Tab-separated table of C-alpha atoms in Angstrom:
chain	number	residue	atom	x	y	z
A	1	UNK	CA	-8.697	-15.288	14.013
A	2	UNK	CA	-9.016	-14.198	17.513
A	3	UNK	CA	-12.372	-13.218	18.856
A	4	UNK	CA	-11.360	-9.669	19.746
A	5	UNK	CA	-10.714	-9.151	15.915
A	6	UNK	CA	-14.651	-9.748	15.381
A	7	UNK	CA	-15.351	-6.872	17.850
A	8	UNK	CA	-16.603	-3.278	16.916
A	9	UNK	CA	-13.877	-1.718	14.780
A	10	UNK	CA	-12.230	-4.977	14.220
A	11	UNK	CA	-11.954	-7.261	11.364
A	12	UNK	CA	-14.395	-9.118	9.797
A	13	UNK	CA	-14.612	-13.464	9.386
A	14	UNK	CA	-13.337	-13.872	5.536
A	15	UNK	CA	-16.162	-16.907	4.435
A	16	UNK	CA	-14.276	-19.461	2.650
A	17	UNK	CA	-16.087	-21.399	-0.542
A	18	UNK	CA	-14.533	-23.815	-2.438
A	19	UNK	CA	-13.742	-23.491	-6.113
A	20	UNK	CA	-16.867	-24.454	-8.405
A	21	UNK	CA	-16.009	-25.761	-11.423
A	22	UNK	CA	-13.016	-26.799	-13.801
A	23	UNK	CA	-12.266	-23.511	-14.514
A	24	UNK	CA	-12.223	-21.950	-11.287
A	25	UNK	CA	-10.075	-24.810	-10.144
A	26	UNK	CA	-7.561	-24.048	-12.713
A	27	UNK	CA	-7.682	-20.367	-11.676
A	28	UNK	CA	-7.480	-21.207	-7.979
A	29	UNK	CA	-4.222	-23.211	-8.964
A	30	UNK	CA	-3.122	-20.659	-11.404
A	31	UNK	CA	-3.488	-17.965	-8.270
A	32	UNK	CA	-1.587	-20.328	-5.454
A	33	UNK	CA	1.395	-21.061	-8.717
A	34	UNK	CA	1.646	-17.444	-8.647
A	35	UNK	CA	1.676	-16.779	-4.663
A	36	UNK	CA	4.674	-19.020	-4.569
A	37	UNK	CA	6.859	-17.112	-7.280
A	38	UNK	CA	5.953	-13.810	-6.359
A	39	UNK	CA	7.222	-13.323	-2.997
A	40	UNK	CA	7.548	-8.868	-2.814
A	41	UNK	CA	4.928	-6.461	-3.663
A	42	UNK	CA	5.762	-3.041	-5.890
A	43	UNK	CA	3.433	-0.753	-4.296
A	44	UNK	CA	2.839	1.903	-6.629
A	45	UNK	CA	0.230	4.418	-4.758
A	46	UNK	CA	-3.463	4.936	-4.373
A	47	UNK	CA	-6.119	5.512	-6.586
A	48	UNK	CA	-9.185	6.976	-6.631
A	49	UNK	CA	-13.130	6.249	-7.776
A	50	UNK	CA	-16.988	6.696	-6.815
A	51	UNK	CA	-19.438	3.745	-5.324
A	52	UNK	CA	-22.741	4.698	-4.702
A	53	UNK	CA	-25.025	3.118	-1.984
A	54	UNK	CA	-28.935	3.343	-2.491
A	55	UNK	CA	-29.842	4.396	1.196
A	56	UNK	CA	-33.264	3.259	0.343
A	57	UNK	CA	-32.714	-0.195	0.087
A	58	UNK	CA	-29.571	-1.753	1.605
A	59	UNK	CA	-26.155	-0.768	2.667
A	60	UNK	CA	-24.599	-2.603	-0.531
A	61	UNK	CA	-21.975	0.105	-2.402
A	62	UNK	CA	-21.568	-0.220	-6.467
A	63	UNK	CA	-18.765	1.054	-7.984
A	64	UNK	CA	-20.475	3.857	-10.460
A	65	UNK	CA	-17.127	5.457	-11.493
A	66	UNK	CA	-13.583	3.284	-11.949
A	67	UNK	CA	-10.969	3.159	-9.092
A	68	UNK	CA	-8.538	4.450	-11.688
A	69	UNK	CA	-8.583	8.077	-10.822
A	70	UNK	CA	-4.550	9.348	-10.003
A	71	UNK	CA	-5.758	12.295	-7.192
A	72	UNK	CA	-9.208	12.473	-5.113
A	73	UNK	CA	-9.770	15.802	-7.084
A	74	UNK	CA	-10.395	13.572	-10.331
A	75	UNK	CA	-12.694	11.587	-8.488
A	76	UNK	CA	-14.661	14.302	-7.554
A	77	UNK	CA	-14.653	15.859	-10.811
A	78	UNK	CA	-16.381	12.242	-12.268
A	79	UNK	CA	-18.842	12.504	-9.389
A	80	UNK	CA	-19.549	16.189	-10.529
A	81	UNK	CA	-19.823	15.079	-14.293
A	82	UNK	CA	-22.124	12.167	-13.441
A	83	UNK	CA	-24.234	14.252	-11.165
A	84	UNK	CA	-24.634	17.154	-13.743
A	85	UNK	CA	-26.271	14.442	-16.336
A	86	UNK	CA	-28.587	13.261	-13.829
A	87	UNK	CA	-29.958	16.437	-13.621
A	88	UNK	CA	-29.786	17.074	-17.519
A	89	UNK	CA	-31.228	14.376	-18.895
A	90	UNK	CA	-32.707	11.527	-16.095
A	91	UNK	CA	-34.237	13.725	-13.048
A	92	UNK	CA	-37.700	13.025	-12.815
A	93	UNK	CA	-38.868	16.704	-11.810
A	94	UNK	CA	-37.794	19.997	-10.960
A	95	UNK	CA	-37.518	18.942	-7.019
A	96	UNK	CA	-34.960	16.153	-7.824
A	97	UNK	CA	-32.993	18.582	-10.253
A	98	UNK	CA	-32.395	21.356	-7.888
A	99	UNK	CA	-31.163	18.319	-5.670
A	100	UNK	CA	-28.552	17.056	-8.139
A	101	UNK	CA	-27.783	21.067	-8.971
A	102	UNK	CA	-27.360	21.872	-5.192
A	103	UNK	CA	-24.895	18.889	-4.823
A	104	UNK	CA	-22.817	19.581	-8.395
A	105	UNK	CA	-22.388	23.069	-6.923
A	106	UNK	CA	-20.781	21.792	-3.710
A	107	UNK	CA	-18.655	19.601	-6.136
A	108	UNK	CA	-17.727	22.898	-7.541
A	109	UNK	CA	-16.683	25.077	-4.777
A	110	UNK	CA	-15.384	22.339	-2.462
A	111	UNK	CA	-13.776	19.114	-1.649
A	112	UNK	CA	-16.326	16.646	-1.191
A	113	UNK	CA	-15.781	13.139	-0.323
A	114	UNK	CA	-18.949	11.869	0.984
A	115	UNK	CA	-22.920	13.277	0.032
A	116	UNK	CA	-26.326	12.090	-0.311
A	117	UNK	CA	-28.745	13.316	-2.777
A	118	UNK	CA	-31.922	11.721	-4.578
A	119	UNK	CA	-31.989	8.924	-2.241
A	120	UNK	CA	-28.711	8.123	-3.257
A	121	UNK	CA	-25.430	8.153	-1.188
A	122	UNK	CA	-21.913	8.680	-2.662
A	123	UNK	CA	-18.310	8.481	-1.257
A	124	UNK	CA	-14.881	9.389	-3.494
A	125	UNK	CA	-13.450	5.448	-2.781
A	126	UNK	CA	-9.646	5.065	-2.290
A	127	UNK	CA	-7.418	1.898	-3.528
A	128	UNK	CA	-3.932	0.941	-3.485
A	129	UNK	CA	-2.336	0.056	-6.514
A	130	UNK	CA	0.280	-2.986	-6.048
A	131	UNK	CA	1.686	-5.585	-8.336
A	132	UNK	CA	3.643	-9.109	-7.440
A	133	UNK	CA	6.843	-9.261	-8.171
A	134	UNK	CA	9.327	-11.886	-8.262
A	135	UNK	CA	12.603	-12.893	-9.565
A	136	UNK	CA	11.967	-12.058	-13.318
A	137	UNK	CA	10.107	-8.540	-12.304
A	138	UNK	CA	6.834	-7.533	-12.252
A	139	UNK	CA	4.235	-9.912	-12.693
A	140	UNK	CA	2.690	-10.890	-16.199
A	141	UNK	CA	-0.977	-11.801	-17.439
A	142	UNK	CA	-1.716	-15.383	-16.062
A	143	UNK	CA	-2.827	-17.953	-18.130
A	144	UNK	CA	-6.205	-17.750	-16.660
A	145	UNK	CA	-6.424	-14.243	-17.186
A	146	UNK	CA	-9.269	-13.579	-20.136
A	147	UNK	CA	-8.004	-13.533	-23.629
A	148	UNK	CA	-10.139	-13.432	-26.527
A	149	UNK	CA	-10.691	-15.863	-28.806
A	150	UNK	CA	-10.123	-14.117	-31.693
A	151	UNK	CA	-7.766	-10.923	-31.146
A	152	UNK	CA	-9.732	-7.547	-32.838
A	153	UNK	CA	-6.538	-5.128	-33.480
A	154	UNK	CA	-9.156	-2.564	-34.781
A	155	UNK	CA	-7.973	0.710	-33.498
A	156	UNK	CA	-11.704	1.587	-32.793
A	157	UNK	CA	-13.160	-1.778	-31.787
A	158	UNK	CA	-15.210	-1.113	-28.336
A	159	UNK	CA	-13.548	-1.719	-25.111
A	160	UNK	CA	-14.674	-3.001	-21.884
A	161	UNK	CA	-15.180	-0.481	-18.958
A	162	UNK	CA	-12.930	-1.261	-15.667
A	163	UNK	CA	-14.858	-1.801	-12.830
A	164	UNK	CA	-18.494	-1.194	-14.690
A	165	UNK	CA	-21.261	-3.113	-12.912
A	166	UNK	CA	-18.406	-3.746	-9.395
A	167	UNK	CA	-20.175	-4.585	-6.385
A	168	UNK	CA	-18.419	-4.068	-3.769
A	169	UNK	CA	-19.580	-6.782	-0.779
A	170	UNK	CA	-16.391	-7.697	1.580
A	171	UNK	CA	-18.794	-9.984	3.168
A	172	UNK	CA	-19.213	-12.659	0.119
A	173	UNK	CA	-17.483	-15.783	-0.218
A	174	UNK	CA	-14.089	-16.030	-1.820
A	175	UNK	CA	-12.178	-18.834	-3.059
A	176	UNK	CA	-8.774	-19.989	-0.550
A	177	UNK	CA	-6.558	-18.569	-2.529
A	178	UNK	CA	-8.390	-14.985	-2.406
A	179	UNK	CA	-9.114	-15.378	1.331
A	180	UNK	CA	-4.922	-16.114	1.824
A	181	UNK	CA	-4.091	-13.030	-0.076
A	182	UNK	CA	-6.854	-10.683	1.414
A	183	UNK	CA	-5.530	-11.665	5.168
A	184	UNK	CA	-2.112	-11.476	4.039
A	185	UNK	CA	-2.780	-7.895	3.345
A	186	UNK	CA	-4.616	-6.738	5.540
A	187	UNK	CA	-1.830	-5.194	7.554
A	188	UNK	CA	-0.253	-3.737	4.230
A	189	UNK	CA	0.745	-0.485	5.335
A	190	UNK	CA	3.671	2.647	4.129
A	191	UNK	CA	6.718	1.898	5.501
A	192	UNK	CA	10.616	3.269	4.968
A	193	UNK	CA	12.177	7.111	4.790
A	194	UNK	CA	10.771	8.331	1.424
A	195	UNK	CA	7.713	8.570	2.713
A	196	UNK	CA	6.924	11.702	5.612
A	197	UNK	CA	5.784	11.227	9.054
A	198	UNK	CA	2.278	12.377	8.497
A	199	UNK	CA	1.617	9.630	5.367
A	200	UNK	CA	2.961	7.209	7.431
A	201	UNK	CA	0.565	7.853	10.396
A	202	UNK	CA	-2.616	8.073	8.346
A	203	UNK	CA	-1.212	4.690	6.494
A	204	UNK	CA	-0.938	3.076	10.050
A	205	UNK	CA	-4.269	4.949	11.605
A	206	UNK	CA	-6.010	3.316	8.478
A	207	UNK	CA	-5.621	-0.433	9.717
A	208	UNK	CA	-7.492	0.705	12.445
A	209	UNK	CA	-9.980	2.266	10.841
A	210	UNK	CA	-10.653	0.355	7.985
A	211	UNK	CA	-8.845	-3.401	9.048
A	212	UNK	CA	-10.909	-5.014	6.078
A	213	UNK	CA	-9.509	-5.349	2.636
A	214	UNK	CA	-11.933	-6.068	-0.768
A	215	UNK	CA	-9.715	-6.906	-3.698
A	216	UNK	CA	-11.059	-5.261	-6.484
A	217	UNK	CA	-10.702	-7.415	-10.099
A	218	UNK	CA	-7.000	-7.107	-12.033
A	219	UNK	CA	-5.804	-4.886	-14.671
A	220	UNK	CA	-3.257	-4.387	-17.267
A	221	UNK	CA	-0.886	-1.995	-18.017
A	222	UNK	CA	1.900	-1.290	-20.155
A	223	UNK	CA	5.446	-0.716	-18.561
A	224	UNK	CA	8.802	0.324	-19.601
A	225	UNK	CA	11.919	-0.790	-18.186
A	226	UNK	CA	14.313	1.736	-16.910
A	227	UNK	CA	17.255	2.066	-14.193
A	228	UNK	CA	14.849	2.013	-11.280
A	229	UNK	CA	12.450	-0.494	-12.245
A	230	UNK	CA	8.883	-0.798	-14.572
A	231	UNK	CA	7.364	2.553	-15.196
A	232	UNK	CA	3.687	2.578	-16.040
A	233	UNK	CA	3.484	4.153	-20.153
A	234	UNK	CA	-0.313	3.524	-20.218
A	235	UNK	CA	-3.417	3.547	-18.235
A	236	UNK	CA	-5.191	0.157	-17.066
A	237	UNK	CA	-7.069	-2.289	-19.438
A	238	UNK	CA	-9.445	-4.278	-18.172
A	239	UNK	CA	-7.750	-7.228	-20.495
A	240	UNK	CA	-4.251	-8.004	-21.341
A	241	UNK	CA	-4.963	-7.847	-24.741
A	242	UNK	CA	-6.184	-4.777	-24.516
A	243	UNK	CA	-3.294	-3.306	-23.118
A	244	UNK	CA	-0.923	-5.127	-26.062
A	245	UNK	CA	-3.844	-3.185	-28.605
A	246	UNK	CA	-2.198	0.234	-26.379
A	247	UNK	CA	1.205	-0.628	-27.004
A	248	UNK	CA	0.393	-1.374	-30.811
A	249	UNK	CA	-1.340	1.905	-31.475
A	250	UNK	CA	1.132	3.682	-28.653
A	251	UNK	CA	4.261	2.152	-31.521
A	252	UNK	CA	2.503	2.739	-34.937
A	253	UNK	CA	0.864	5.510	-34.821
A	254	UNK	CA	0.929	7.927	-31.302
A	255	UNK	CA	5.210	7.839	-30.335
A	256	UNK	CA	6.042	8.196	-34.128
A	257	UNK	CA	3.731	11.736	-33.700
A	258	UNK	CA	5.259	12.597	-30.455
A	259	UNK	CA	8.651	11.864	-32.149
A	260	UNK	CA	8.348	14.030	-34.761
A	261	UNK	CA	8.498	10.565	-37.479
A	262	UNK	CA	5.524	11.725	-38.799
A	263	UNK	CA	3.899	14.919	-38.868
A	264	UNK	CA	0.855	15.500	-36.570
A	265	UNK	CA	-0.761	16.673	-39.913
A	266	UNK	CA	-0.764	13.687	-41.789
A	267	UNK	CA	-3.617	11.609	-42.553
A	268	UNK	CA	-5.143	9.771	-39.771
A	269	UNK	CA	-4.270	6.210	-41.452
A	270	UNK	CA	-0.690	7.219	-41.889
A	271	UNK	CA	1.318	5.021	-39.476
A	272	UNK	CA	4.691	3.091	-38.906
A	273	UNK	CA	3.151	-0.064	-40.574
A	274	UNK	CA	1.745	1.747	-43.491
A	275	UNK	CA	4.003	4.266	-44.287
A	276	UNK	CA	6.862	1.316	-44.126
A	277	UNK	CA	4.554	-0.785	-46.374
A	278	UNK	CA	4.076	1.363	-48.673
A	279	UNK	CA	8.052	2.606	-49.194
A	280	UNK	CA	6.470	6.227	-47.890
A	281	UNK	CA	7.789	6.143	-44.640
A	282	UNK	CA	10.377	10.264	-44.578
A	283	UNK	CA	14.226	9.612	-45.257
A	284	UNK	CA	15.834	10.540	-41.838
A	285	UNK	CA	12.770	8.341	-39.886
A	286	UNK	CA	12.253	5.792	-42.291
A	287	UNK	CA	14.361	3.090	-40.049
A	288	UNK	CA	13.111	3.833	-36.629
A	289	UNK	CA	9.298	3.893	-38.509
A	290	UNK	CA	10.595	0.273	-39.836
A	291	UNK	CA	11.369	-1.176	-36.454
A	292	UNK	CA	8.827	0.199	-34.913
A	293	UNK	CA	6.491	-1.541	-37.552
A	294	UNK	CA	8.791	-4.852	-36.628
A	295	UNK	CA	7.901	-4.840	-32.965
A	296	UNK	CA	4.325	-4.032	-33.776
A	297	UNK	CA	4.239	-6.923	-36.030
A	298	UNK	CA	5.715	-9.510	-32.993
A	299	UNK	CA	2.943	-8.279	-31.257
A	300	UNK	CA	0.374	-9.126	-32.900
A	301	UNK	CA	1.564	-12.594	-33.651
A	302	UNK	CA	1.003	-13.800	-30.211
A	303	UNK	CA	0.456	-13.672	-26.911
A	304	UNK	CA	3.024	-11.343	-25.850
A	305	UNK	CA	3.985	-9.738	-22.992
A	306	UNK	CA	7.586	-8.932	-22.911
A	307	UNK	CA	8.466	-6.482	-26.109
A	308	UNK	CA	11.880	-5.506	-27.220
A	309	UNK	CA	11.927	-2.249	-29.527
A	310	UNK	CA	15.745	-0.919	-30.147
A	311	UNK	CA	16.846	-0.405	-26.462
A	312	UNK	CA	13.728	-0.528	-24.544
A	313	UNK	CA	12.059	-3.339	-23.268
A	314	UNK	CA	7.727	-2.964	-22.662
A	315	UNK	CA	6.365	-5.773	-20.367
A	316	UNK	CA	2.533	-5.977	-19.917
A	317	UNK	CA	1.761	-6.396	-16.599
A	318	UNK	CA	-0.627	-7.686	-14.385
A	319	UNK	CA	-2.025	-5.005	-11.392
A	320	UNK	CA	-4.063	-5.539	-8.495
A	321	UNK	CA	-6.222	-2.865	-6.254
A	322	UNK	CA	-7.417	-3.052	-2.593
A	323	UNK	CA	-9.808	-1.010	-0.946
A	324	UNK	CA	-9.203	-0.905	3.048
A	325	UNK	CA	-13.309	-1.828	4.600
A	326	UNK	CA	-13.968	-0.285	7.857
A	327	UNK	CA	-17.723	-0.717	10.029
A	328	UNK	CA	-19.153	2.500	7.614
A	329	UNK	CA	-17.461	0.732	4.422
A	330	UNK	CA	-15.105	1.579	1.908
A	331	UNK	CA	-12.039	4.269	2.806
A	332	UNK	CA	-12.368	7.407	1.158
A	333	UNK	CA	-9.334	9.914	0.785
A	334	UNK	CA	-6.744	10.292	3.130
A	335	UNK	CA	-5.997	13.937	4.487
A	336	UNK	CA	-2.423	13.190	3.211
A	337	UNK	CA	-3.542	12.343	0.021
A	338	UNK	CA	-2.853	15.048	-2.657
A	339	UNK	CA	-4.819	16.891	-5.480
A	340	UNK	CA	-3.690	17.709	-8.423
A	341	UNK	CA	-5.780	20.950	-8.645
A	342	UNK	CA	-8.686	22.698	-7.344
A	343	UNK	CA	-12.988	21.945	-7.535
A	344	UNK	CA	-13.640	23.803	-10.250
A	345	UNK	CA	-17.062	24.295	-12.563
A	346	UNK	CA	-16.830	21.607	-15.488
A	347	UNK	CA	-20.150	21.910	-17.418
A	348	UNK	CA	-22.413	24.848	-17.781
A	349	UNK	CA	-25.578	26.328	-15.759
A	350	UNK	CA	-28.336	24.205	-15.649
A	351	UNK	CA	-31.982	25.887	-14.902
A	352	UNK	CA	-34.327	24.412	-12.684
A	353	UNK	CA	-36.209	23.039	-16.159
A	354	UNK	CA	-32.673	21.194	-17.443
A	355	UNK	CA	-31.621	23.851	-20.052
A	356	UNK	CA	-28.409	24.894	-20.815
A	357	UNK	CA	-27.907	28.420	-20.054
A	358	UNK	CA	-26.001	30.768	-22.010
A	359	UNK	CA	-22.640	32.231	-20.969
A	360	UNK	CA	-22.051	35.193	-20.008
A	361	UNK	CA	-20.395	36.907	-23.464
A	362	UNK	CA	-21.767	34.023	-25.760
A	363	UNK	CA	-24.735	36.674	-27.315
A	364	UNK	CA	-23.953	38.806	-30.046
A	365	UNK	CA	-23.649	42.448	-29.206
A	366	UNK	CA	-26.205	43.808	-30.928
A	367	UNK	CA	-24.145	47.214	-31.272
A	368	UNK	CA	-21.002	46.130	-32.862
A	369	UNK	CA	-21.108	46.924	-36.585
């Protein structure tokens, strides 16, 4: 690193630690195994979250909604939602209510990115959603990434929150093999015609603004092969097993709905395992219910993360974020970024007390008969 990289606006040292541990020296060598088979990157877009900063008591930011948001305008909308429960149920008097109320109706009426209120500072956060990829496709779960012990297939059993409890803190020590890919990326920018003039300027303005890059923890998604490549069929999962749980419920019970294999009526329990099971499963679907039930079934039997159901493939793969880190912290929206509707109001009036006010219509009229 040169020294006029360390200057105002430029980048910041990357402090190097080495691995503690067994296990982090397995994950250090499972990272640098993976570096050298995964040359490209599939850069899929940006998404979009809330950190927080207490402007009280340090210039640390905490992730307080997940980077997982598709336009800024959901981000904003979880900022609004978050905000509007402070006031409901945890301000501490009227004072600090009108506050929160004041700042949910700017949320409302406008396209907020950064505010303070209560002694609290927030900022709409923007990442950029990439996977490796190498000569078999996108990459899969490592072996080092987090697997349960015991696999819970329970459709309802509890799952972890992405990014919940994320401090962001480009300043702390990372291993070598984080430090490699977080300079290797730094200059990541948009490139090529299918993207216009005016994204690729703000993607080029932004390594001057923001030359820093925090890499924010891994997630899992399903994907489905087609012509063109892996296309995303699920949200992230903080686990890979979590996103194979996805694809089980996604095969047994959701497509068959959305595929008319069983009625949106039926009971609740009803799926492509049971109904096959049982002998139940309706004339006309009762194959496509079977093999569904099949690939289910292979599934659950291991740890797997290529699936094969009729003529489509599902891979479960592996997706990283990075947040660009510039001298006032992390990048918010770009102005090229787009929104997939307008602020809006989400919840109802709050009074000054933190009671729900009635809408307008919601009494009876007294003189209808």
């Amino acid at each position: 690193m040169e020294q006029r990289d360390m200057g105002p606006g430029g980048a910041r040292p990357v402090v190097v630690r080495v691995p503690v541990g067994p296990v982090e020296a397995v994950v250090e060598a499972d990272a640098a195994d993976a570096a050298k088979q995964l040359a490209d990157l599939a850069v899929r877009g940006p998404l979009f979250g809330v950190a927080a900063q207490d402007v009280r008591g340090g210039p640390g930011w905490s992730v307080v909604r997940p980077v997982t948001a598709g336009c800024p305008q959901q981000a904003r909308d979880s900022l609004n939602s978050l905000l509007w429960f402070r006031a409901k149920d945890e301000a501490r008097d009227r004072q600090e209510r009108c506050a929160l109320l004041a700042a949910v109706a700017r949320l409302e009426a406008e396209r907020v990115d950064d505010l303070t209120v209560a002694g609290t500072r927030y900022r709409i956060v923007r990442a950029e959603e990439y996977a490796g990829s190498g000569p078999t496709g996108i990459e899969e779960p490592r072996p080092t990434d987090p697997e349960p012990a015991v696999p819970d297939w329970t459709r309802g059993a509890r799952r972890a929150e992405i990014d919940a409890g994320l401090v962001l803190d480009p300043d702390a020590p990372v291993t070598p093999m984080q430090a490699a890919e977080r300079l290797a990326l730094r200059d990541l920018s948009y490139a090529g015609i299918r993207y216009p003039a005016m994204v690729l300027a703000d993607s080029q303005r932004a390594l001057e603004t923001h030359p820093d890059v925090l890499l924010l923890p891994a997630t899992f998604t399903v994907m489905e092969k087609t012509d063109r490549g892996w296309k995303p069929v699920s949200g992230p999962h903080v686990s890979a097993h979590d996103a194979r749980r996805s694809l089980d419920f996604a095969l047994t019970w959701a497509w068959p709905r959305m595929h008319g294999l069983i009625p949106f009526d039926a009971d609740d329990t009803a799926d492509a395992r049971t109904l096959t099971a049982a002998g139940h499963a309706p004339g006309t679907a009762a194959g496509q219910l079977a093999t569904c039930a099949e690939a289910a079934d292979r599934l659950r039997a291991g740890l797997v993360n290529r699936l094969e159901v009729g003529d489509s493939v599902y891979l479960i793969g592996r997706v990283r974020r990075l947040v660009r880190w510039g001298t006032d912290g992390p990048e918010g929206p770009r102005p090229t970024d787009t929104n997939g509707h307008d602020p809006g109001r989400i919840h109802p009036v709050l009074d000054e007390d933190g009671n729900i006010l009635p809408e307008e219509g919601d009494g009876e009229d007294e003189e209808a008969l």
